């Protein structure tokens, strides 16, 4: 078992080394044969026109998934007699799908808004796109879709929470409450808390992996596209905060 784990680790290190070498070669090649400014302008133009379209499409997909599942869950909750576990399990499953869709859509919308704003500032400063009616439409769509997505996300999650409270009256938390997380935890039973703890650790583990990739990409980006050197620094600070806060909390809990 130990030898198998060691081989797997070595293979992963070799793959990472090869990827780094290929990335470095491409960065050097493109740097010698392509203007970083030209690449940056192209990326900004693609982001300016692409982000609003993707944001709108993503929001429509979220609506197509979240709203029908919520309505089906609501119908199941209304006919529930308090005894049939299959009905309520089906309702809770559909609520979870609706919540996942809503949260994913809002997170993706936030990322696309960031891309759009950075691209917009870049193309405006350099005059890479003409200032006409089409440009204004993309600005309105890029910002407007995010605002609508934000409002929908907050209101929709409150509707989901209200339905959960109808199914489980012991739940007392409110989305608009600044202490929502602590009150929600207080209203959860032990089984629900275990699920939250395990989900939290899984989120932590996946976030560390993503941050590793983002940090490497940001370093190459800083060299290839001449992006702000603060980007890998900020990602590194987030990475360090995540690791240190986890370790410190684990240490505190072990002492008590």
Tab-separated table of C-alpha atoms in Angstrom:
chain	number	residue	atom	x	y	z
A	1	UNK	CA	0.000	0.000	0.000
A	2	UNK	CA	2.824	2.406	0.888
A	3	UNK	CA	4.719	1.559	-2.314
A	4	UNK	CA	1.567	2.139	-4.357
A	5	UNK	CA	1.049	5.536	-2.743
A	6	UNK	CA	4.704	6.431	-3.320
A	7	UNK	CA	4.493	5.483	-7.002
A	8	UNK	CA	1.315	7.531	-7.390
A	9	UNK	CA	2.991	10.519	-5.741
A	10	UNK	CA	6.068	10.235	-7.976
A	11	UNK	CA	3.895	9.985	-11.102
A	12	UNK	CA	1.988	13.099	-10.087
A	13	UNK	CA	5.235	14.993	-9.485
A	14	UNK	CA	6.570	13.933	-12.899
A	15	UNK	CA	3.336	15.044	-14.572
A	16	UNK	CA	3.457	18.402	-12.787
A	17	UNK	CA	7.114	18.800	-13.837
A	18	UNK	CA	6.280	18.047	-17.480
A	19	UNK	CA	3.328	20.425	-17.451
A	20	UNK	CA	5.554	23.120	-15.958
A	21	UNK	CA	8.237	22.531	-18.587
A	22	UNK	CA	5.724	22.642	-21.448
A	23	UNK	CA	4.096	25.741	-19.975
A	24	UNK	CA	7.453	27.430	-19.603
A	25	UNK	CA	8.400	26.566	-23.176
A	26	UNK	CA	5.118	27.918	-24.530
A	27	UNK	CA	5.455	31.059	-22.433
A	28	UNK	CA	8.970	31.631	-23.782
A	29	UNK	CA	7.926	30.848	-27.373
A	30	UNK	CA	4.878	33.088	-27.311
A	31	UNK	CA	6.831	35.758	-25.522
A	32	UNK	CA	9.418	35.782	-28.317
A	33	UNK	CA	6.964	35.534	-31.223
A	34	UNK	CA	3.865	37.301	-29.985
A	35	UNK	CA	3.399	40.681	-28.442
A	36	UNK	CA	2.117	40.344	-24.838
A	37	UNK	CA	0.150	43.531	-25.402
A	38	UNK	CA	-1.557	41.983	-28.429
A	39	UNK	CA	-2.436	38.853	-26.452
A	40	UNK	CA	-3.752	40.996	-23.628
A	41	UNK	CA	-5.916	43.044	-26.024
A	42	UNK	CA	-7.305	39.883	-27.611
A	43	UNK	CA	-8.139	38.402	-24.191
A	44	UNK	CA	-9.824	41.661	-23.159
A	45	UNK	CA	-11.954	41.783	-26.326
A	46	UNK	CA	-13.004	38.139	-25.897
A	47	UNK	CA	-13.838	38.790	-22.238
A	48	UNK	CA	-15.784	41.962	-23.023
A	49	UNK	CA	-18.042	40.330	-25.608
A	50	UNK	CA	-18.035	36.790	-24.235
A	51	UNK	CA	-18.664	37.291	-20.516
A	52	UNK	CA	-22.108	38.984	-20.844
A	53	UNK	CA	-23.320	36.300	-23.261
A	54	UNK	CA	-22.106	33.468	-21.035
A	55	UNK	CA	-23.571	35.192	-17.986
A	56	UNK	CA	-26.993	35.494	-19.617
A	57	UNK	CA	-26.949	31.895	-20.846
A	58	UNK	CA	-25.857	30.620	-17.417
A	59	UNK	CA	-28.651	32.543	-15.698
A	60	UNK	CA	-31.260	31.124	-18.096
A	61	UNK	CA	-29.951	27.595	-17.459
A	62	UNK	CA	-30.162	28.180	-13.703
A	63	UNK	CA	-33.749	29.365	-14.044
A	64	UNK	CA	-34.566	26.289	-16.111
A	65	UNK	CA	-33.201	23.976	-13.402
A	66	UNK	CA	-33.869	25.732	-10.098
A	67	UNK	CA	-37.428	27.014	-10.556
A	68	UNK	CA	-39.021	23.729	-11.790
A	69	UNK	CA	-37.322	21.724	-9.030
A	70	UNK	CA	-38.482	24.224	-6.409
A	71	UNK	CA	-42.056	24.111	-7.689
A	72	UNK	CA	-42.047	20.305	-7.651
A	73	UNK	CA	-40.688	20.304	-4.099
A	74	UNK	CA	-43.359	22.781	-3.047
A	75	UNK	CA	-46.085	20.600	-4.521
A	76	UNK	CA	-44.735	17.542	-2.697
A	77	UNK	CA	-44.577	19.461	0.595
A	78	UNK	CA	-48.187	20.607	0.198
A	79	UNK	CA	-49.505	17.049	-0.197
A	80	UNK	CA	-47.289	15.589	2.516
A	81	UNK	CA	-49.319	14.069	5.346
A	82	UNK	CA	-46.442	14.049	7.817
A	83	UNK	CA	-45.859	10.301	7.588
A	84	UNK	CA	-44.854	9.351	4.049
A	85	UNK	CA	-41.052	9.610	4.076
A	86	UNK	CA	-40.699	9.024	0.345
A	87	UNK	CA	-42.639	12.179	-0.478
A	88	UNK	CA	-40.643	14.388	1.869
A	89	UNK	CA	-37.331	12.814	0.824
A	90	UNK	CA	-38.180	13.576	-2.793
A	91	UNK	CA	-39.082	17.159	-1.862
A	92	UNK	CA	-35.806	17.661	0.032
A	93	UNK	CA	-33.826	16.189	-2.859
A	94	UNK	CA	-35.419	18.607	-5.320
A	95	UNK	CA	-34.776	21.516	-2.943
A	96	UNK	CA	-31.115	20.557	-2.756
A	97	UNK	CA	-30.882	20.523	-6.557
A	98	UNK	CA	-32.581	23.924	-6.749
A	99	UNK	CA	-30.207	25.340	-4.124
A	100	UNK	CA	-27.117	23.935	-5.835
A	101	UNK	CA	-28.231	25.402	-9.162
A	102	UNK	CA	-28.928	28.809	-7.611
A	103	UNK	CA	-25.621	29.010	-5.729
A	104	UNK	CA	-23.620	27.736	-8.693
A	105	UNK	CA	-25.287	30.223	-11.002
A	106	UNK	CA	-24.600	33.146	-8.704
A	107	UNK	CA	-20.962	32.127	-8.169
A	108	UNK	CA	-20.422	31.739	-11.895
A	109	UNK	CA	-22.135	35.070	-12.487
A	110	UNK	CA	-19.773	36.750	-10.026
A	111	UNK	CA	-16.733	35.297	-11.794
A	112	UNK	CA	-18.029	36.391	-15.195
A	113	UNK	CA	-18.757	39.876	-13.852
A	114	UNK	CA	-15.146	40.122	-12.681
A	115	UNK	CA	-13.928	39.038	-16.114
A	116	UNK	CA	-16.242	41.526	-17.803
A	117	UNK	CA	-15.251	44.497	-15.630
A	118	UNK	CA	-11.524	43.835	-16.068
A	119	UNK	CA	-11.989	43.405	-19.809
A	120	UNK	CA	-14.168	46.510	-20.040
A	121	UNK	CA	-11.625	48.690	-18.263
A	122	UNK	CA	-8.887	47.341	-20.492
A	123	UNK	CA	-10.688	47.839	-23.810
A	124	UNK	CA	-11.933	51.290	-22.818
A	125	UNK	CA	-8.443	52.472	-21.840
A	126	UNK	CA	-6.880	51.155	-25.041
A	127	UNK	CA	-9.790	51.879	-27.366
A	128	UNK	CA	-9.792	48.247	-28.505
A	129	UNK	CA	-13.548	48.312	-29.232
A	130	UNK	CA	-15.650	51.077	-30.759
A	131	UNK	CA	-17.919	53.096	-28.489
A	132	UNK	CA	-21.294	52.548	-30.139
A	133	UNK	CA	-24.770	51.211	-29.390
A	134	UNK	CA	-23.587	47.592	-29.523
A	135	UNK	CA	-20.921	48.289	-26.921
A	136	UNK	CA	-23.468	49.941	-24.628
A	137	UNK	CA	-25.779	46.937	-24.980
A	138	UNK	CA	-23.000	44.602	-23.847
A	139	UNK	CA	-22.272	46.866	-20.868
A	140	UNK	CA	-25.949	46.882	-19.870
A	141	UNK	CA	-26.228	43.109	-20.272
A	142	UNK	CA	-22.956	42.418	-18.469
A	143	UNK	CA	-23.909	44.428	-15.391
A	144	UNK	CA	-27.683	44.009	-15.569
A	145	UNK	CA	-27.634	40.212	-15.644
A	146	UNK	CA	-25.464	40.148	-12.527
A	147	UNK	CA	-27.825	42.487	-10.630
A	148	UNK	CA	-30.844	40.376	-11.618
A	149	UNK	CA	-28.929	37.214	-10.699
A	150	UNK	CA	-28.057	38.674	-7.289
A	151	UNK	CA	-31.659	39.630	-6.515
A	152	UNK	CA	-32.950	36.287	-7.739
A	153	UNK	CA	-30.401	34.364	-5.689
A	154	UNK	CA	-31.247	36.116	-2.414
A	155	UNK	CA	-35.023	35.978	-2.871
A	156	UNK	CA	-34.969	32.412	-4.182
A	157	UNK	CA	-32.846	31.129	-1.305
A	158	UNK	CA	-35.255	32.733	1.157
A	159	UNK	CA	-38.132	30.935	-0.572
A	160	UNK	CA	-36.230	27.663	-0.284
A	161	UNK	CA	-35.554	28.350	3.389
A	162	UNK	CA	-39.224	29.124	4.029
A	163	UNK	CA	-40.200	25.811	2.471
A	164	UNK	CA	-37.589	23.980	4.552
A	165	UNK	CA	-38.967	25.647	7.690
A	166	UNK	CA	-42.435	24.529	6.679
A	167	UNK	CA	-41.203	20.951	6.390
A	168	UNK	CA	-39.019	21.208	9.526
A	169	UNK	CA	-40.524	23.821	11.907
A	170	UNK	CA	-37.509	23.606	14.241
A	171	UNK	CA	-35.455	25.552	11.694
A	172	UNK	CA	-35.483	29.235	12.718
A	173	UNK	CA	-32.746	30.891	10.630
A	174	UNK	CA	-33.377	33.698	8.129
A	175	UNK	CA	-31.292	34.418	5.005
A	176	UNK	CA	-31.353	38.157	5.753
A	177	UNK	CA	-30.015	37.631	9.283
A	178	UNK	CA	-26.326	38.509	9.747
A	179	UNK	CA	-26.007	35.506	12.113
A	180	UNK	CA	-27.658	33.095	9.716
A	181	UNK	CA	-24.877	30.479	9.814
A	182	UNK	CA	-24.705	30.201	13.609
A	183	UNK	CA	-28.501	30.103	14.014
A	184	UNK	CA	-28.792	27.488	11.291
A	185	UNK	CA	-26.196	25.314	13.005
A	186	UNK	CA	-28.016	25.637	16.314
A	187	UNK	CA	-31.217	24.372	14.710
A	188	UNK	CA	-29.548	21.337	13.089
A	189	UNK	CA	-29.513	17.905	14.708
A	190	UNK	CA	-26.335	15.850	15.086
A	191	UNK	CA	-26.751	13.999	11.785
A	192	UNK	CA	-27.165	17.285	9.899
A	193	UNK	CA	-24.121	18.752	11.644
A	194	UNK	CA	-22.014	15.750	10.605
A	195	UNK	CA	-23.084	16.339	6.998
A	196	UNK	CA	-22.129	20.014	7.305
A	197	UNK	CA	-18.735	19.172	8.818
A	198	UNK	CA	-17.935	16.585	6.133
A	199	UNK	CA	-19.111	18.912	3.375
A	200	UNK	CA	-17.004	21.711	4.836
A	201	UNK	CA	-13.881	19.549	4.828
A	202	UNK	CA	-14.567	18.462	1.248
A	203	UNK	CA	-14.949	22.109	0.251
A	204	UNK	CA	-11.669	22.931	2.013
A	205	UNK	CA	-9.855	20.096	0.233
A	206	UNK	CA	-11.174	21.058	-3.202
A	207	UNK	CA	-10.446	24.746	-2.607
A	208	UNK	CA	-6.812	24.006	-1.789
A	209	UNK	CA	-6.457	22.055	-5.042
A	210	UNK	CA	-8.049	24.835	-7.088
A	211	UNK	CA	-5.884	27.485	-5.423
A	212	UNK	CA	-2.777	25.450	-6.284
A	213	UNK	CA	-3.763	25.463	-9.950
A	214	UNK	CA	-4.738	29.137	-9.912
A	215	UNK	CA	-1.445	30.124	-8.319
A	216	UNK	CA	0.566	28.292	-10.981
A	217	UNK	CA	-1.598	29.791	-13.760
A	218	UNK	CA	-1.260	33.280	-12.286
A	219	UNK	CA	2.542	32.978	-12.213
A	220	UNK	CA	2.599	31.964	-15.885
A	221	UNK	CA	0.051	34.681	-16.644
A	222	UNK	CA	2.220	37.296	-14.995
A	223	UNK	CA	5.125	36.265	-17.216
A	224	UNK	CA	3.185	35.700	-20.443
A	225	UNK	CA	0.418	38.311	-20.440
A	226	UNK	CA	2.154	40.803	-18.146
A	227	UNK	CA	-0.794	40.734	-15.740
A	228	UNK	CA	-0.487	42.475	-12.411
A	229	UNK	CA	2.067	40.757	-10.176
A	230	UNK	CA	-0.341	41.230	-7.269
A	231	UNK	CA	-2.549	38.419	-8.628
A	232	UNK	CA	-0.303	35.494	-7.544
A	233	UNK	CA	0.428	37.342	-4.299
A	234	UNK	CA	-3.270	37.692	-3.468
A	235	UNK	CA	-3.918	34.055	-4.378
A	236	UNK	CA	-0.980	33.064	-2.171
A	237	UNK	CA	-2.390	35.066	0.750
A	238	UNK	CA	-5.772	33.337	0.360
A	239	UNK	CA	-3.995	29.986	0.165
A	240	UNK	CA	-1.985	30.700	3.314
A	241	UNK	CA	-5.064	31.968	5.189
A	242	UNK	CA	-6.991	28.817	4.333
A	243	UNK	CA	-4.220	26.457	5.415
A	244	UNK	CA	-3.226	28.336	8.581
A	245	UNK	CA	-6.802	28.923	9.766
A	246	UNK	CA	-7.571	25.216	9.305
A	247	UNK	CA	-4.478	24.124	11.203
A	248	UNK	CA	-5.000	26.630	14.024
A	249	UNK	CA	-8.641	25.623	14.482
A	250	UNK	CA	-7.671	21.928	14.505
A	251	UNK	CA	-5.021	22.690	17.118
A	252	UNK	CA	-7.541	24.622	19.249
A	253	UNK	CA	-10.102	21.829	19.097
A	254	UNK	CA	-7.533	19.169	20.006
A	255	UNK	CA	-6.519	21.138	23.101
A	256	UNK	CA	-10.134	21.301	24.253
